[in-house]
CSV table of C-alpha atoms in Angstrom, one decimal:
chain,number,residue,atom,x,y,z
A,75,MET,CA,-46.7,146.3,-51.6
A,76,HIS,CA,-50.0,144.9,-50.4
A,77,ALA,CA,-52.6,147.2,-48.6
A,78,PRO,CA,-54.4,145.6,-45.6
A,79,ALA,CA,-57.9,144.1,-45.9
A,80,TRP,CA,-59.8,146.9,-44.3
A,81,LEU,CA,-58.9,149.4,-46.9
A,82,THR,CA,-61.3,147.8,-49.6
A,83,ALA,CA,-63.6,146.0,-47.2
A,84,ARG,CA,-66.0,148.9,-46.8
A,85,PRO,CA,-67.0,151.6,-49.2
A,86,VAL,CA,-65.2,155.1,-48.2
A,87,ALA,CA,-67.0,158.4,-47.5
A,88,HIS,CA,-65.4,161.4,-49.5
A,89,ARG,CA,-64.8,164.0,-46.4
A,90,GLY,CA,-67.1,162.1,-44.3
A,91,LEU,CA,-70.9,161.1,-44.9
A,92,HIS,CA,-72.0,164.8,-45.4
A,93,ASP,CA,-75.1,166.7,-46.6
A,94,ARG,CA,-74.3,170.3,-46.4
A,95,ALA,CA,-78.0,171.1,-47.2
A,96,ARG,CA,-79.0,169.5,-43.8
A,97,GLY,CA,-75.9,171.0,-42.0
A,98,VAL,CA,-73.7,168.2,-42.0
A,99,VAL,CA,-70.4,169.8,-43.4
A,100,GLU,CA,-67.7,167.9,-45.2
A,101,ASN,CA,-64.7,167.1,-42.9
A,102,MET,CA,-66.6,168.4,-39.8
A,103,PRO,CA,-67.5,165.9,-36.7
A,104,GLY,CA,-71.0,165.4,-38.2
A,105,ALA,CA,-70.2,163.9,-41.2
A,106,ILE,CA,-67.4,161.9,-39.4
A,107,ALA,CA,-69.9,160.7,-37.0
A,108,ALA,CA,-72.2,159.8,-39.5
A,109,ALA,CA,-69.7,157.9,-41.5
A,110,ILE,CA,-68.9,155.9,-38.4
A,111,ALA,CA,-72.8,155.2,-37.6
A,112,GLY,CA,-73.0,153.5,-41.1
A,113,ASN,CA,-69.8,151.8,-40.6
A,114,PHE,CA,-68.1,153.2,-43.6
A,115,SER,CA,-64.5,154.2,-43.9
A,116,ILE,CA,-63.7,157.8,-43.8
A,117,GLU,CA,-61.6,159.8,-46.4
A,118,VAL,CA,-60.7,163.7,-44.8
A,119,ASP,CA,-58.2,165.9,-46.0
A,120,LEU,CA,-55.1,167.3,-44.2
A,121,GLN,CA,-53.9,170.9,-44.3
A,122,LEU,CA,-50.9,172.6,-42.5
A,123,SER,CA,-51.8,175.4,-40.3
A,124,ALA,CA,-49.1,178.5,-39.8
A,125,ASP,CA,-47.9,176.9,-36.4
A,126,GLY,CA,-47.4,173.6,-38.2
A,127,GLU,CA,-50.4,171.6,-36.9
A,128,ALA,CA,-52.3,169.0,-39.3
A,129,MET,CA,-55.8,170.4,-39.8
A,130,VAL,CA,-58.9,168.4,-41.3
A,131,HIS,CA,-59.8,170.6,-44.2
A,132,HIS,CA,-59.9,170.5,-48.1
A,133,ASP,CA,-59.6,173.8,-49.4
A,134,ASP,CA,-56.2,176.1,-49.4
A,135,ASP,CA,-58.4,179.3,-48.6
A,136,LEU,CA,-61.2,179.9,-46.6
A,137,GLY,CA,-64.6,181.1,-47.7
A,138,ARG,CA,-66.2,178.3,-49.5
A,139,LEU,CA,-67.6,176.8,-46.5
A,140,THR,CA,-66.4,179.3,-43.6
A,141,ILE,CA,-67.4,182.8,-43.0
A,142,GLY,CA,-64.3,185.0,-43.7
A,143,SER,CA,-61.6,184.5,-46.3
A,144,GLY,CA,-57.7,184.5,-46.6
A,145,SER,CA,-55.4,181.4,-46.7
A,146,LEU,CA,-55.6,178.5,-44.1
A,147,ARG,CA,-51.7,178.3,-43.5
A,148,SER,CA,-51.9,181.8,-42.5
A,149,HIS,CA,-53.7,181.0,-39.5
A,150,THR,CA,-52.6,179.1,-36.3
A,151,ALA,CA,-54.5,176.0,-35.4
A,152,ALA,CA,-55.9,177.7,-32.5
A,153,GLU,CA,-57.3,180.5,-34.8
A,154,LEU,CA,-58.6,177.9,-37.1
A,155,LYS,CA,-60.7,176.0,-34.4
A,156,GLN,CA,-62.4,179.3,-33.9
A,157,VAL,CA,-63.6,180.2,-37.6
A,158,ALA,CA,-66.9,179.9,-38.0
A,159,PHE,CA,-69.0,178.0,-40.9
A,160,LYS,CA,-71.8,179.1,-43.0
A,161,ASP,CA,-73.8,175.8,-42.6
A,162,THR,CA,-73.1,174.4,-39.0
A,163,ASP,CA,-72.3,175.6,-35.5
A,164,GLU,CA,-69.1,172.9,-35.5
A,165,ARG,CA,-65.7,173.9,-36.1
A,166,MET,CA,-62.6,172.7,-37.6
A,167,MET,CA,-60.8,169.8,-36.0
A,168,SER,CA,-57.1,169.1,-35.9
A,169,LEU,CA,-55.8,165.6,-36.8
A,170,ALA,CA,-55.4,164.6,-33.1
A,171,ASP,CA,-59.3,165.9,-32.8
A,172,LEU,CA,-60.3,163.4,-35.5
A,173,CYS,CA,-58.2,160.6,-33.9
A,174,ALA,CA,-59.9,160.9,-30.6
A,175,LEU,CA,-63.1,161.0,-32.4
A,176,VAL,CA,-62.8,158.3,-34.3
A,177,ASP,CA,-61.0,156.1,-31.9
A,178,GLY,CA,-60.5,153.1,-34.4
A,179,ARG,CA,-64.1,152.4,-34.8
A,180,VAL,CA,-63.8,152.8,-38.9
A,181,GLY,CA,-60.8,153.0,-41.1
A,182,LEU,CA,-59.4,156.1,-41.8
A,183,VAL,CA,-57.7,157.5,-45.5
A,184,LEU,CA,-56.1,160.9,-44.9
A,185,GLU,CA,-55.0,162.7,-47.9
A,186,VAL,CA,-52.3,165.0,-47.6
A,187,LYS,CA,-52.6,168.3,-49.3
A,188,SER,CA,-49.2,169.5,-51.1
A,189,HIS,CA,-48.2,172.8,-52.9
A,190,PHE,CA,-45.5,170.2,-54.4
A,191,ASP,CA,-42.9,172.7,-52.8
A,192,GLY,CA,-40.8,169.9,-51.0
A,193,ASP,CA,-42.4,171.3,-47.7
A,194,ARG,CA,-42.6,167.8,-45.3
A,195,GLN,CA,-44.1,169.5,-42.4
A,196,LEU,CA,-47.1,168.1,-42.9
A,197,VAL,CA,-46.3,164.7,-43.5
A,198,GLY,CA,-43.9,165.0,-40.1
A,199,ARG,CA,-46.6,166.2,-37.9
A,200,MET,CA,-48.9,163.6,-39.1
A,201,ALA,CA,-46.5,160.9,-38.6
A,202,GLU,CA,-45.9,162.1,-34.8
A,203,ILE,CA,-49.5,162.0,-34.0
A,204,LEU,CA,-50.1,158.7,-36.2
A,205,LYS,CA,-47.5,156.6,-34.0
A,206,SER,CA,-49.6,157.0,-31.0
A,207,TYR,CA,-52.7,155.9,-32.7
A,208,SER,CA,-53.7,152.3,-33.0
A,209,GLY,CA,-56.9,152.5,-35.1
A,210,PRO,CA,-56.8,151.4,-38.9
A,211,VAL,CA,-55.2,154.3,-41.1
A,212,ALA,CA,-54.1,154.8,-44.6
A,213,VAL,CA,-52.4,158.0,-45.9
A,214,MET,CA,-52.5,159.3,-49.7
A,215,SER,CA,-51.3,162.2,-51.7
A,216,PHE,CA,-51.0,163.5,-55.3
A,217,ASP,CA,-47.5,164.7,-54.7
A,218,PRO,CA,-44.9,161.6,-55.1
A,219,ASP,CA,-42.6,163.7,-52.6
A,220,GLN,CA,-45.1,163.2,-49.8
A,221,VAL,CA,-45.6,159.6,-50.2
A,222,LEU,CA,-41.9,159.1,-50.5
A,223,ALA,CA,-41.7,161.1,-46.9
A,224,LEU,CA,-44.3,158.6,-45.8
A,225,ARG,CA,-42.5,155.6,-46.8
A,226,GLN,CA,-39.5,156.8,-44.8
A,227,LEU,CA,-41.0,158.3,-41.7
A,228,LEU,CA,-43.8,155.4,-41.1
A,229,PRO,CA,-42.7,152.6,-43.4
A,230,ALA,CA,-45.2,150.2,-42.0
A,231,LEU,CA,-48.1,152.7,-42.7
A,232,PRO,CA,-50.4,151.9,-45.8
A,233,ARG,CA,-49.6,154.9,-48.2
A,234,GLY,CA,-51.3,155.6,-51.6
A,235,ILE,CA,-50.8,158.0,-54.4
A,236,THR,CA,-54.0,159.8,-55.7
A,237,ALA,CA,-53.8,160.2,-59.4
A,238,GLN,CA,-55.6,160.7,-62.6
A,239,ARG,CA,-55.0,160.4,-66.2
A,240,ARG,CA,-54.0,163.8,-67.2
A,241,TYR,CA,-52.6,166.8,-65.7
A,242,ASP,CA,-52.7,169.3,-68.5
A,243,ASP,CA,-54.8,171.9,-67.5
A,244,GLY,CA,-55.2,174.5,-64.4
A,245,GLU,CA,-52.9,174.3,-61.5
A,246,TRP,CA,-51.3,171.2,-62.9
A,247,LEU,CA,-49.7,173.3,-65.4
A,248,GLU,CA,-47.5,175.1,-62.6
A,249,LEU,CA,-45.4,171.9,-62.4
A,250,THR,CA,-42.8,170.8,-64.7
A,251,PRO,CA,-43.4,168.5,-67.8
A,252,ALA,CA,-41.1,165.9,-66.3
A,253,GLN,CA,-43.2,165.9,-63.1
A,254,ARG,CA,-46.7,165.6,-65.0
A,255,ARG,CA,-45.4,162.8,-67.0
A,256,GLY,CA,-44.2,160.6,-63.9
A,257,MET,CA,-47.3,161.4,-62.3
A,258,GLN,CA,-49.3,160.4,-65.2
A,259,SER,CA,-47.4,157.1,-65.7
A,260,LEU,CA,-47.1,156.4,-62.0
A,261,ARG,CA,-43.2,155.9,-62.6
A,262,HIS,CA,-42.4,157.2,-59.2
A,263,ALA,CA,-43.9,153.8,-57.9
A,264,PHE,CA,-40.4,152.3,-57.8
A,265,THR,CA,-39.5,154.9,-55.3
A,266,THR,CA,-42.4,155.5,-53.5
A,267,ARG,CA,-43.8,151.8,-53.2
A,268,PRO,CA,-47.2,152.4,-52.7
A,269,HIS,CA,-49.6,150.0,-51.2
A,270,PHE,CA,-52.5,151.6,-53.1
A,271,VAL,CA,-53.9,153.8,-55.8
A,272,ALA,CA,-56.8,156.2,-55.8
A,273,TYR,CA,-57.8,157.2,-59.1
A,274,TRP,CA,-60.2,159.3,-60.7
A,275,VAL,CA,-63.3,157.4,-61.8
A,276,LYS,CA,-63.9,159.5,-64.7
A,277,ASP,CA,-60.4,158.3,-66.2
A,278,LEU,CA,-60.8,154.5,-65.4
A,279,PRO,CA,-60.0,152.2,-67.0
A,280,ALA,CA,-56.5,153.3,-67.5
A,281,PRO,CA,-53.3,151.4,-68.3
A,282,ALA,CA,-51.2,152.9,-65.1
A,283,PRO,CA,-53.7,151.8,-62.5
A,284,TRP,CA,-54.2,148.4,-64.1
A,285,ILE,CA,-50.4,147.7,-64.0
A,286,ALA,CA,-50.1,149.0,-60.7
A,287,ARG,CA,-53.2,146.7,-59.6
A,288,HIS,CA,-52.3,143.5,-61.5
A,289,LEU,CA,-48.8,143.5,-61.7
A,290,PHE,CA,-47.7,144.9,-58.3
A,291,GLY,CA,-50.3,143.9,-56.4
A,292,CYS,CA,-51.5,147.3,-55.4
A,293,ALA,CA,-55.1,148.3,-54.1
A,294,LEU,CA,-57.4,150.2,-56.4
A,295,LEU,CA,-59.7,152.7,-54.6
A,296,THR,CA,-61.7,155.3,-57.2
A,297,TRP,CA,-62.9,158.6,-56.4
A,298,THR,CA,-65.1,160.3,-56.1
A,299,VAL,CA,-68.1,158.0,-57.2
A,300,ARG,CA,-71.3,159.9,-57.3
A,301,THR,CA,-73.7,158.4,-60.0
A,302,PRO,CA,-75.1,154.8,-60.7
A,303,GLU,CA,-73.1,155.0,-63.8
A,304,GLN,CA,-69.8,155.9,-62.0
A,305,ARG,CA,-70.6,153.1,-59.6
A,306,ALA,CA,-70.5,150.4,-62.2
A,307,VAL,CA,-67.2,151.7,-63.3
A,308,ALA,CA,-66.1,151.3,-59.8
A,309,ARG,CA,-67.2,147.6,-59.6
A,310,ALA,CA,-65.8,146.8,-63.0
A,311,HIS,CA,-62.0,148.4,-62.6
A,312,ALA,CA,-61.6,149.0,-58.8
A,313,ASP,CA,-61.5,147.2,-55.5
A,314,GLN,CA,-63.4,149.8,-53.4
A,315,MET,CA,-64.9,153.2,-54.3
A,316,ILE,CA,-64.6,156.6,-52.2
A,317,PHE,CA,-68.2,157.9,-52.8
A,318,GLU,CA,-70.3,161.1,-52.1
A,319,GLY,CA,-73.9,162.2,-52.3
A,320,PHE,CA,-75.8,158.8,-51.7
A,321,VAL,CA,-75.3,156.0,-48.9
A,322,PRO,CA,-74.4,152.7,-50.1
A,323,GLU,CA,-76.8,149.6,-49.4
A,324,PRO,CA,-75.3,147.4,-46.8
C-alpha cells in the first residue's frame, strides 16, 4: 500500500492556488493555472451532474460562489458549464476539462464527494476518464465505499481515505454509529487498502493515521494547512501538506 513518490514530493494546493479577493476562485481554471505555474500538485473536488458527468466543484449546492442556487446534482453538465460565478468570468469545468488543462504537468489529487448512499456513479465516470489520462493522479474520499469502488475499478490507481478524529456533529450524525466508528479507526483499511491517508491537521497527532503510516506504509497528507502553527504540525506528523491561503517557499 505504498503511494507514489510524486504524491509527497510537492505541497498540494487546496482547490488550486486560489485567491478570491483577486478573482482567482477555487476549483476554477485560473486557480489551476496558478498552481501549475508554482509547480504545486493540485487537490480538487468532484461532484456528479444530473446526467452523470464528473464536475469540478466543492459544494453540493450552488450559491456560495455562484449566481443562483439549487442542488448541483439537479443540473446537467452543459447547464453547470453555463452557471455564472460571482467573482470571475470563468466557468465550471468537468473532470475531462481539468485533465486537458493540467495535461500531466503537475500531480492531481481528486476528492470524490459522496452522500454515503452507495451511489458509485461518480467513481465510475471518473474511472472512465482517467483510463486515458497519463499524468500523475490520485483519488481520495471520506466515504470508504467510494475508496473500495476505486480499488475494484482501477486497482493500480493511487487511492486514499480522507479522515478526521471525530464524526460526532453536523451531517456526520446522519451516518450509523458503526459507520462513524469504522471511519474514526480506519478499520475499513483492511478492505479498501488505501495507499495514503489525508487527515485533518487540527486532529494531528492521532493514533489511527500513525498506525496507517508507520505500520502499513501509507503516506500521510494533512489538510487544510493555513497557519505557521499548522505548518509545524504538518512537518512533525505528516509526509506532505494540502495548503491554502499562502504560497509555500520553493
